[in-house]
Amino acid sequence: MGDGTIPTDTAKKIAMPTLVMDGGKSFYFVHATADMLGKIIPVASRKTLKDQPHQAAAEAMAPVVKEFFA
Protein backbone atom coordinates (compact mmCIF):
# COMPACT_ATOMS: atom_id res chain seq x y z
CA MET A 1 0.00 0.00 0.00
CA GLY A 2 2.07 2.96 1.21
CA ASP A 3 5.17 0.95 0.40
CA GLY A 4 4.00 0.11 -3.12
CA THR A 5 2.84 -3.43 -2.37
CA ILE A 6 -0.62 -4.71 -3.20
CA PRO A 7 -2.34 -6.83 -0.51
CA THR A 8 -3.09 -9.69 -2.90
CA ASP A 9 -3.71 -12.26 -0.15
CA THR A 10 -6.37 -10.00 1.34
CA ALA A 11 -7.87 -9.13 -2.06
CA LYS A 12 -8.30 -12.83 -2.91
CA LYS A 13 -10.54 -13.20 0.15
CA ILE A 14 -13.02 -10.49 -0.85
CA ALA A 15 -16.38 -12.20 -1.28
CA MET A 16 -18.58 -9.17 -1.92
CA PRO A 17 -19.13 -7.78 -5.44
CA THR A 18 -16.52 -5.08 -5.91
CA LEU A 19 -16.24 -2.30 -8.48
CA VAL A 20 -12.63 -1.60 -9.42
CA MET A 21 -12.30 1.62 -11.42
CA ASP A 22 -9.60 3.88 -12.73
CA GLY A 23 -9.48 6.90 -14.99
CA GLY A 24 -8.22 6.56 -18.54
CA LYS A 25 -5.75 9.37 -17.82
CA SER A 26 -4.55 7.90 -14.52
CA PHE A 27 -0.88 7.12 -13.99
CA TYR A 28 0.34 3.76 -15.34
CA PHE A 29 0.68 2.27 -11.86
CA VAL A 30 -2.97 3.05 -11.12
CA HIS A 31 -4.01 1.11 -14.26
CA ALA A 32 -1.70 -1.77 -13.36
CA THR A 33 -3.02 -1.95 -9.80
CA ALA A 34 -6.65 -1.76 -10.91
CA ASP A 35 -6.05 -4.46 -13.53
CA MET A 36 -4.41 -6.71 -10.95
CA LEU A 37 -7.15 -6.21 -8.37
CA GLY A 38 -9.80 -6.75 -11.04
CA LYS A 39 -8.29 -10.15 -11.76
CA ILE A 40 -7.53 -11.16 -8.16
CA ILE A 41 -10.83 -10.22 -6.51
CA PRO A 42 -13.14 -13.15 -7.31
CA VAL A 43 -16.29 -11.04 -7.72
CA ALA A 44 -14.77 -7.89 -9.23
CA SER A 45 -16.19 -5.74 -11.98
CA ARG A 46 -13.44 -3.78 -13.74
CA LYS A 47 -14.08 -0.43 -15.45
CA THR A 48 -11.87 2.33 -16.85
CA LEU A 49 -13.44 5.76 -17.16
CA LYS A 50 -12.29 6.97 -20.57
CA ASP A 51 -10.67 10.41 -20.68
CA GLN A 52 -10.90 10.80 -16.89
CA PRO A 53 -8.03 11.53 -14.50
CA HIS A 54 -7.50 9.69 -11.22
CA GLN A 55 -10.01 12.02 -9.55
CA ALA A 56 -12.76 11.41 -12.07
CA ALA A 57 -15.73 13.71 -12.43
CA ALA A 58 -18.89 12.63 -10.64
CA GLU A 59 -20.74 12.83 -13.96
CA ALA A 60 -18.40 10.21 -15.43
CA MET A 61 -18.56 7.93 -12.39
CA ALA A 62 -22.31 8.06 -11.75
CA PRO A 63 -23.51 5.87 -14.66
CA VAL A 64 -20.90 3.20 -13.93
CA VAL A 65 -21.72 3.12 -10.23
CA LYS A 66 -25.45 3.12 -10.96
CA GLU A 67 -25.07 0.16 -13.34
CA PHE A 68 -22.95 -1.71 -10.79
CA PHE A 69 -25.57 -1.35 -8.07
CA ALA A 70 -28.54 -2.07 -10.37
PDB file of C-alpha atoms in Angstrom:
ATOM      1  CA  MET A   1       0.000   0.000   0.000  1.00  0.00           C
ATOM      2  CA  GLY A   2       2.066   2.964   1.211  1.00  0.00           C
ATOM      3  CA  ASP A   3       5.167   0.948   0.404  1.00  0.00           C
ATOM      4  CA  GLY A   4       4.002   0.108  -3.115  1.00  0.00           C
ATOM      5  CA  THR A   5       2.843  -3.425  -2.366  1.00  0.00           C
ATOM      6  CA  ILE A   6      -0.620  -4.714  -3.197  1.00  0.00           C
ATOM      7  CA  PRO A   7      -2.338  -6.827  -0.513  1.00  0.00           C
ATOM      8  CA  THR A   8      -3.087  -9.687  -2.901  1.00  0.00           C
ATOM      9  CA  ASP A   9      -3.713 -12.259  -0.154  1.00  0.00           C
ATOM     10  CA  THR A  10      -6.368  -9.997   1.337  1.00  0.00           C
ATOM     11  CA  ALA A  11      -7.866  -9.132  -2.061  1.00  0.00           C
ATOM     12  CA  LYS A  12      -8.298 -12.831  -2.910  1.00  0.00           C
ATOM     13  CA  LYS A  13     -10.537 -13.199   0.151  1.00  0.00           C
ATOM     14  CA  ILE A  14     -13.021 -10.491  -0.848  1.00  0.00           C
ATOM     15  CA  ALA A  15     -16.382 -12.202  -1.279  1.00  0.00           C
ATOM     16  CA  MET A  16     -18.578  -9.166  -1.923  1.00  0.00           C
ATOM     17  CA  PRO A  17     -19.129  -7.784  -5.436  1.00  0.00           C
ATOM     18  CA  THR A  18     -16.518  -5.075  -5.911  1.00  0.00           C
ATOM     19  CA  LEU A  19     -16.245  -2.301  -8.483  1.00  0.00           C
ATOM     20  CA  VAL A  20     -12.629  -1.598  -9.421  1.00  0.00           C
ATOM     21  CA  MET A  21     -12.300   1.623 -11.419  1.00  0.00           C
ATOM     22  CA  ASP A  22      -9.600   3.884 -12.729  1.00  0.00           C
ATOM     23  CA  GLY A  23      -9.483   6.897 -14.986  1.00  0.00           C
ATOM     24  CA  GLY A  24      -8.223   6.562 -18.540  1.00  0.00           C
ATOM     25  CA  LYS A  25      -5.754   9.367 -17.819  1.00  0.00           C
ATOM     26  CA  SER A  26      -4.554   7.902 -14.517  1.00  0.00           C
ATOM     27  CA  PHE A  27      -0.877   7.118 -13.986  1.00  0.00           C
ATOM     28  CA  TYR A  28       0.339   3.761 -15.338  1.00  0.00           C
ATOM     29  CA  PHE A  29       0.683   2.266 -11.862  1.00  0.00           C
ATOM     30  CA  VAL A  30      -2.973   3.048 -11.119  1.00  0.00           C
ATOM     31  CA  HIS A  31      -4.007   1.109 -14.256  1.00  0.00           C
ATOM     32  CA  ALA A  32      -1.701  -1.772 -13.356  1.00  0.00           C
ATOM     33  CA  THR A  33      -3.022  -1.947  -9.803  1.00  0.00           C
ATOM     34  CA  ALA A  34      -6.654  -1.755 -10.913  1.00  0.00           C
ATOM     35  CA  ASP A  35      -6.051  -4.465 -13.526  1.00  0.00           C
ATOM     36  CA  MET A  36      -4.405  -6.712 -10.953  1.00  0.00           C
ATOM     37  CA  LEU A  37      -7.153  -6.211  -8.373  1.00  0.00           C
ATOM     38  CA  GLY A  38      -9.797  -6.746 -11.040  1.00  0.00           C
ATOM     39  CA  LYS A  39      -8.289 -10.152 -11.759  1.00  0.00           C
ATOM     40  CA  ILE A  40      -7.531 -11.160  -8.158  1.00  0.00           C
ATOM     41  CA  ILE A  41     -10.831 -10.219  -6.507  1.00  0.00           C
ATOM     42  CA  PRO A  42     -13.141 -13.153  -7.308  1.00  0.00           C
ATOM     43  CA  VAL A  43     -16.287 -11.043  -7.725  1.00  0.00           C
ATOM     44  CA  ALA A  44     -14.767  -7.890  -9.230  1.00  0.00           C
ATOM     45  CA  SER A  45     -16.190  -5.740 -11.983  1.00  0.00           C
ATOM     46  CA  ARG A  46     -13.435  -3.780 -13.743  1.00  0.00           C
ATOM     47  CA  LYS A  47     -14.075  -0.426 -15.452  1.00  0.00           C
ATOM     48  CA  THR A  48     -11.869   2.329 -16.852  1.00  0.00           C
ATOM     49  CA  LEU A  49     -13.441   5.763 -17.157  1.00  0.00           C
ATOM     50  CA  LYS A  50     -12.290   6.967 -20.574  1.00  0.00           C
ATOM     51  CA  ASP A  51     -10.669  10.408 -20.682  1.00  0.00           C
ATOM     52  CA  GLN A  52     -10.905  10.798 -16.889  1.00  0.00           C
ATOM     53  CA  PRO A  53      -8.034  11.534 -14.497  1.00  0.00           C
ATOM     54  CA  HIS A  54      -7.503   9.687 -11.217  1.00  0.00           C
ATOM     55  CA  GLN A  55     -10.010  12.020  -9.551  1.00  0.00           C
ATOM     56  CA  ALA A  56     -12.763  11.406 -12.071  1.00  0.00           C
ATOM     57  CA  ALA A  57     -15.732  13.713 -12.427  1.00  0.00           C
ATOM     58  CA  ALA A  58     -18.892  12.625 -10.641  1.00  0.00           C
ATOM     59  CA  GLU A  59     -20.742  12.829 -13.957  1.00  0.00           C
ATOM     60  CA  ALA A  60     -18.399  10.210 -15.426  1.00  0.00           C
ATOM     61  CA  MET A  61     -18.561   7.932 -12.393  1.00  0.00           C
ATOM     62  CA  ALA A  62     -22.315   8.059 -11.754  1.00  0.00           C
ATOM     63  CA  PRO A  63     -23.514   5.873 -14.664  1.00  0.00           C
ATOM     64  CA  VAL A  64     -20.897   3.204 -13.932  1.00  0.00           C
ATOM     65  CA  VAL A  65     -21.718   3.115 -10.226  1.00  0.00           C
ATOM     66  CA  LYS A  66     -25.454   3.116 -10.964  1.00  0.00           C
ATOM     67  CA  GLU A  67     -25.074   0.160 -13.340  1.00  0.00           C
ATOM     68  CA  PHE A  68     -22.949  -1.713 -10.794  1.00  0.00           C
ATOM     69  CA  PHE A  69     -25.574  -1.347  -8.066  1.00  0.00           C
ATOM     70  CA  ALA A  70     -28.545  -2.070 -10.370  1.00  0.00           C
TER      71      ALA A  70
END
